[in-house]
Amino acid sequence: MTERRNLTPDLAVVRLQPEIPYAFTPGQYCTIGLDGVERPYSIVSSPHEAFLELFLELVPHGRAHAEALDAAGGRRGLSPSSAEGRLHPRGEFPVHLMVATVTGIAPFVSMLRHVIHRGERRFRFVVLQGASYQDEFAYREELEAASARHPELLAYIPTVSRPGEERNRGWAGATGRVNTVVEEHVERLGLPAESTAAYACGHPGMIEDVARRLTPRDFLVKEEKYWKE
């Protein structure tokens, strides 16, 4: 572990330095094993980056999460497995709608870093990220900066579900659970189902609801069901 950034008592971004090159495709995840307990984590970094970046969440009573965060602090060793998963951009669609909650943003950041690094401009990405509190948006600054530099490539819309709470004091952005506002943004941005692929990553309930809302509208919805409650 070469770097740790604590966002909240429950969230941390860590960077690992693999002893050998770690091969993966943007959108994939790895499994961290500690004392016989394994937990999958989406990879934030892009293949061109020398480090392996993960966004970790500590779920209450979740031993694997607690062990992973303990390891991130340097008291244990983290051992990532081979990358897995098929949450990759569908190249036949010019528009990609990405819906995430908190740590579910990880694979989408990986994809976007990869696309920007390669200088690709044939796609358009719309990223909707939901969280209870504004301090849970670990990559907000990065994504807002990328959107400002490449407005034709990326639109990033963070939304908080508890706007009236003290932790969200000063929040002037979108509000509401991301799954309940996804249709509103689809209509506002004029995203056509025939040319838009949708992806959902994060809380299982959010994933199911996004699919329930978008599938009847004829959207292709991709998801990665590696995290269960």
Short mmCIF file of C-alpha atoms in Angstrom, two decimals:
data_model
loop_
_atom_site.label_atom_id
_atom_site.label_comp_id
_atom_site.label_asym_id
_atom_site.label_seq_id
_atom_site.Cartn_x
_atom_site.Cartn_y
_atom_site.Cartn_z
CA MET A 1 0.00 0.00 0.00
CA THR A 2 1.54 3.30 -1.10
CA GLU A 3 -1.23 5.77 -0.33
CA ARG A 4 -4.43 6.07 1.68
CA ARG A 5 -7.00 8.87 1.60
CA ASN A 6 -9.75 8.79 4.22
CA LEU A 7 -13.00 10.43 3.16
CA THR A 8 -15.21 9.47 6.11
CA PRO A 9 -14.93 6.92 8.92
CA ASP A 10 -16.51 4.43 6.50
CA LEU A 11 -14.78 5.26 3.22
CA ALA A 12 -11.17 5.28 2.02
CA VAL A 13 -9.31 5.40 -1.27
CA VAL A 14 -6.14 3.30 -1.34
CA ARG A 15 -3.39 2.76 -3.86
CA LEU A 16 -1.39 -0.44 -4.04
CA GLN A 17 1.87 -1.06 -5.84
CA PRO A 18 1.75 -4.59 -7.29
CA GLU A 19 5.04 -6.45 -7.27
CA ILE A 20 4.40 -7.48 -10.87
CA PRO A 21 2.28 -5.75 -13.54
CA TYR A 22 -1.42 -6.26 -12.79
CA ALA A 23 -3.47 -6.94 -15.91
CA PHE A 24 -7.11 -5.86 -16.08
CA THR A 25 -9.67 -4.21 -18.34
CA PRO A 26 -11.38 -0.96 -17.27
CA GLY A 27 -14.59 -1.87 -15.45
CA GLN A 28 -13.27 -5.05 -13.87
CA TYR A 29 -12.87 -5.87 -10.17
CA CYS A 30 -10.43 -7.78 -8.02
CA THR A 31 -10.93 -9.77 -4.83
CA ILE A 32 -9.01 -8.93 -1.66
CA GLY A 33 -8.36 -11.88 0.63
CA LEU A 34 -7.50 -11.45 4.33
CA ASP A 35 -7.42 -14.24 6.90
CA GLY A 36 -9.61 -16.44 4.72
CA VAL A 37 -12.20 -13.68 4.15
CA GLU A 38 -12.59 -12.40 0.59
CA ARG A 39 -14.30 -9.27 -0.71
CA PRO A 40 -14.57 -7.97 -4.30
CA TYR A 41 -13.66 -4.37 -5.08
CA SER A 42 -14.03 -2.52 -8.35
CA ILE A 43 -10.78 -1.08 -9.66
CA VAL A 44 -10.61 2.71 -10.00
CA SER A 45 -7.27 2.99 -11.77
CA SER A 46 -6.76 2.65 -15.50
CA PRO A 47 -4.44 0.03 -17.04
CA HIS A 48 -1.94 2.72 -18.08
CA GLU A 49 -1.40 3.76 -14.45
CA ALA A 50 1.41 2.10 -12.50
CA PHE A 51 -0.64 1.70 -9.31
CA LEU A 52 -3.79 -0.22 -8.42
CA GLU A 53 -6.41 2.11 -6.94
CA LEU A 54 -9.44 0.91 -4.95
CA PHE A 55 -12.36 2.70 -3.29
CA LEU A 56 -13.22 0.86 -0.07
CA GLU A 57 -16.39 0.95 2.00
CA LEU A 58 -16.79 -0.27 5.58
CA VAL A 59 -20.27 -1.76 5.92
CA PRO A 60 -21.39 -2.04 9.57
CA HIS A 61 -20.66 -5.51 10.92
CA GLY A 62 -18.90 -6.41 7.66
CA ARG A 63 -15.69 -8.19 8.73
CA ALA A 64 -14.19 -8.25 5.24
CA HIS A 65 -14.53 -4.49 4.92
CA ALA A 66 -13.06 -3.88 8.35
CA GLU A 67 -10.11 -6.12 7.53
CA ALA A 68 -9.57 -4.39 4.20
CA LEU A 69 -9.55 -0.94 5.77
CA ASP A 70 -7.22 -2.20 8.49
CA ALA A 71 -4.95 -3.52 5.77
CA ALA A 72 -5.11 -0.24 3.92
CA GLY A 73 -3.67 1.42 6.98
CA GLY A 74 -0.53 -0.61 6.53
CA ARG A 75 -0.99 -3.07 9.36
CA ARG A 76 -1.55 -6.04 7.03
CA GLY A 77 -0.80 -6.97 3.45
CA LEU A 78 -3.40 -6.73 0.70
CA SER A 79 -3.34 -9.48 -1.90
CA PRO A 80 -5.54 -8.83 -4.96
CA SER A 81 -6.73 -11.75 -7.07
CA SER A 82 -6.83 -11.81 -10.85
CA ALA A 83 -9.26 -9.27 -12.28
CA GLU A 84 -12.76 -10.43 -13.12
CA GLY A 85 -16.03 -9.02 -14.42
CA ARG A 86 -17.67 -7.98 -17.66
CA LEU A 87 -18.82 -4.44 -16.95
CA HIS A 88 -17.24 -3.00 -20.08
CA PRO A 89 -18.51 -0.26 -22.43
CA ARG A 90 -20.49 -1.62 -25.36
CA GLY A 91 -18.68 -0.24 -28.39
CA GLU A 92 -21.72 -0.34 -30.67
CA PHE A 93 -23.45 2.34 -28.57
CA PRO A 94 -22.28 5.97 -28.92
CA VAL A 95 -23.84 7.03 -25.59
CA HIS A 96 -23.18 5.44 -22.20
CA LEU A 97 -25.37 6.17 -19.17
CA MET A 98 -23.59 5.18 -15.96
CA VAL A 99 -25.52 5.08 -12.68
CA ALA A 100 -23.68 4.56 -9.38
CA THR A 101 -23.96 4.83 -5.63
CA VAL A 102 -20.88 5.80 -3.59
CA THR A 103 -18.16 3.15 -4.26
CA GLY A 104 -20.03 1.97 -7.35
CA ILE A 105 -18.41 4.89 -9.18
CA ALA A 106 -15.09 3.00 -9.25
CA PRO A 107 -15.43 1.06 -12.56
CA PHE A 108 -16.79 4.14 -14.32
CA VAL A 109 -13.82 6.27 -13.25
CA SER A 110 -11.53 3.52 -14.56
CA MET A 111 -13.30 3.53 -17.93
CA LEU A 112 -13.22 7.31 -18.18
CA ARG A 113 -9.54 7.59 -17.28
CA HIS A 114 -8.82 5.01 -19.97
CA VAL A 115 -10.88 6.77 -22.64
CA ILE A 116 -9.40 10.18 -21.86
CA HIS A 117 -5.85 8.78 -21.80
CA ARG A 118 -6.37 7.22 -25.23
CA GLY A 119 -7.85 10.41 -26.63
CA GLU A 120 -11.05 8.70 -27.74
CA ARG A 121 -13.88 11.05 -28.59
CA ARG A 122 -16.38 8.79 -30.35
CA PHE A 123 -18.44 8.21 -27.20
CA ARG A 124 -20.51 10.34 -24.87
CA PHE A 125 -20.71 9.47 -21.17
CA VAL A 126 -23.40 10.57 -18.73
CA VAL A 127 -22.50 9.68 -15.13
CA LEU A 128 -25.16 9.88 -12.40
CA GLN A 129 -23.84 9.26 -8.90
CA GLY A 130 -25.94 9.10 -5.76
CA ALA A 131 -24.89 9.32 -2.12
CA SER A 132 -26.44 10.19 1.20
CA TYR A 133 -23.83 12.88 1.87
CA GLN A 134 -21.65 15.14 -0.26
CA ASP A 135 -18.42 13.99 1.43
CA GLU A 136 -19.00 10.50 -0.05
CA PHE A 137 -18.26 11.68 -3.60
CA ALA A 138 -14.61 10.61 -3.66
CA TYR A 139 -14.09 11.48 -7.33
CA ARG A 140 -16.31 14.52 -7.66
CA GLU A 141 -13.45 16.96 -8.26
CA GLU A 142 -11.82 14.68 -10.83
CA LEU A 143 -15.05 14.08 -12.73
CA GLU A 144 -16.17 17.70 -12.65
CA ALA A 145 -12.76 18.77 -13.94
CA ALA A 146 -12.89 16.16 -16.72
CA SER A 147 -16.39 17.31 -17.64
CA ALA A 148 -15.23 20.93 -17.81
CA ARG A 149 -12.27 19.99 -20.04
CA HIS A 150 -14.28 17.62 -22.25
CA PRO A 151 -17.94 18.71 -22.18
CA GLU A 152 -18.64 16.84 -25.41
CA LEU A 153 -17.39 13.63 -23.80
CA LEU A 154 -18.68 13.68 -20.21
CA ALA A 155 -21.58 14.97 -18.16
CA TYR A 156 -21.29 14.26 -14.42
CA ILE A 157 -24.29 14.68 -12.13
CA PRO A 158 -23.90 13.93 -8.40
CA THR A 159 -27.08 13.83 -6.31
CA VAL A 160 -27.56 13.62 -2.54
CA SER A 161 -30.53 11.85 -0.97
CA ARG A 162 -30.48 13.68 2.38
CA PRO A 163 -30.14 17.36 1.43
CA GLY A 164 -31.55 18.65 4.72
CA GLU A 165 -28.93 17.08 6.98
CA GLU A 166 -26.02 19.01 8.47
CA ARG A 167 -23.36 17.08 6.53
CA ASN A 168 -24.91 18.44 3.34
CA ARG A 169 -24.87 22.07 4.42
CA GLY A 170 -24.08 24.24 1.40
CA TRP A 171 -24.98 21.58 -1.15
CA ALA A 172 -26.37 23.28 -4.26
CA GLY A 173 -26.44 20.32 -6.63
CA ALA A 174 -29.05 17.75 -7.54
CA THR A 175 -31.06 15.97 -4.85
CA GLY A 176 -32.90 12.66 -4.60
CA ARG A 177 -31.98 8.98 -4.73
CA VAL A 178 -30.14 8.35 -7.95
CA ASN A 179 -32.46 5.52 -9.01
CA THR A 180 -35.54 7.69 -8.59
CA VAL A 181 -34.15 10.57 -10.68
CA VAL A 182 -32.56 8.56 -13.49
CA GLU A 183 -35.63 8.84 -15.75
CA GLU A 184 -35.78 12.59 -15.18
CA HIS A 185 -32.20 13.02 -16.40
CA VAL A 186 -32.70 10.63 -19.32
CA GLU A 187 -35.55 12.81 -20.52
CA ARG A 188 -33.82 16.11 -19.75
CA LEU A 189 -30.72 15.10 -21.68
CA GLY A 190 -32.66 13.47 -24.48
CA LEU A 191 -30.92 10.09 -24.29
CA PRO A 192 -32.38 7.75 -26.95
CA ALA A 193 -32.68 4.08 -25.98
CA GLU A 194 -31.59 2.85 -29.40
CA SER A 195 -28.16 4.50 -29.09
CA THR A 196 -27.63 4.47 -25.32
CA ALA A 197 -26.26 1.65 -23.16
CA ALA A 198 -26.98 1.91 -19.43
CA TYR A 199 -24.80 0.56 -16.63
CA ALA A 200 -25.53 0.31 -12.91
CA CYS A 201 -23.06 -0.35 -10.10
CA GLY A 202 -23.42 -0.01 -6.35
CA HIS A 203 -26.24 -0.87 -3.97
CA PRO A 204 -28.18 -3.97 -5.16
CA GLY A 205 -31.52 -2.25 -4.57
CA MET A 206 -30.46 0.67 -6.75
CA ILE A 207 -29.32 -1.66 -9.52
CA GLU A 208 -32.61 -3.54 -9.52
CA ASP A 209 -34.67 -0.34 -9.53
CA VAL A 210 -32.67 1.25 -12.35
CA ALA A 211 -33.19 -1.88 -14.45
CA ARG A 212 -36.89 -1.89 -13.57
CA ARG A 213 -37.24 1.72 -14.69
CA LEU A 214 -35.11 1.65 -17.84
CA THR A 215 -35.77 -1.80 -19.32
CA PRO A 216 -39.43 -1.00 -20.19
CA ARG A 217 -38.10 2.05 -22.02
CA ASP A 218 -36.07 -0.33 -24.21
CA PHE A 219 -32.68 0.54 -22.71
CA LEU A 220 -30.00 -2.12 -22.52
CA VAL A 221 -28.98 -2.22 -18.84
CA LYS A 222 -25.71 -3.86 -17.81
CA GLU A 223 -24.77 -4.64 -14.22
CA GLU A 224 -22.17 -6.54 -12.23
CA LYS A 225 -23.71 -8.55 -9.41
CA TYR A 226 -20.63 -9.29 -7.35
CA TRP A 227 -21.68 -7.37 -4.25
CA LYS A 228 -24.61 -8.64 -2.20
CA GLU A 229 -26.18 -7.30 0.99
#
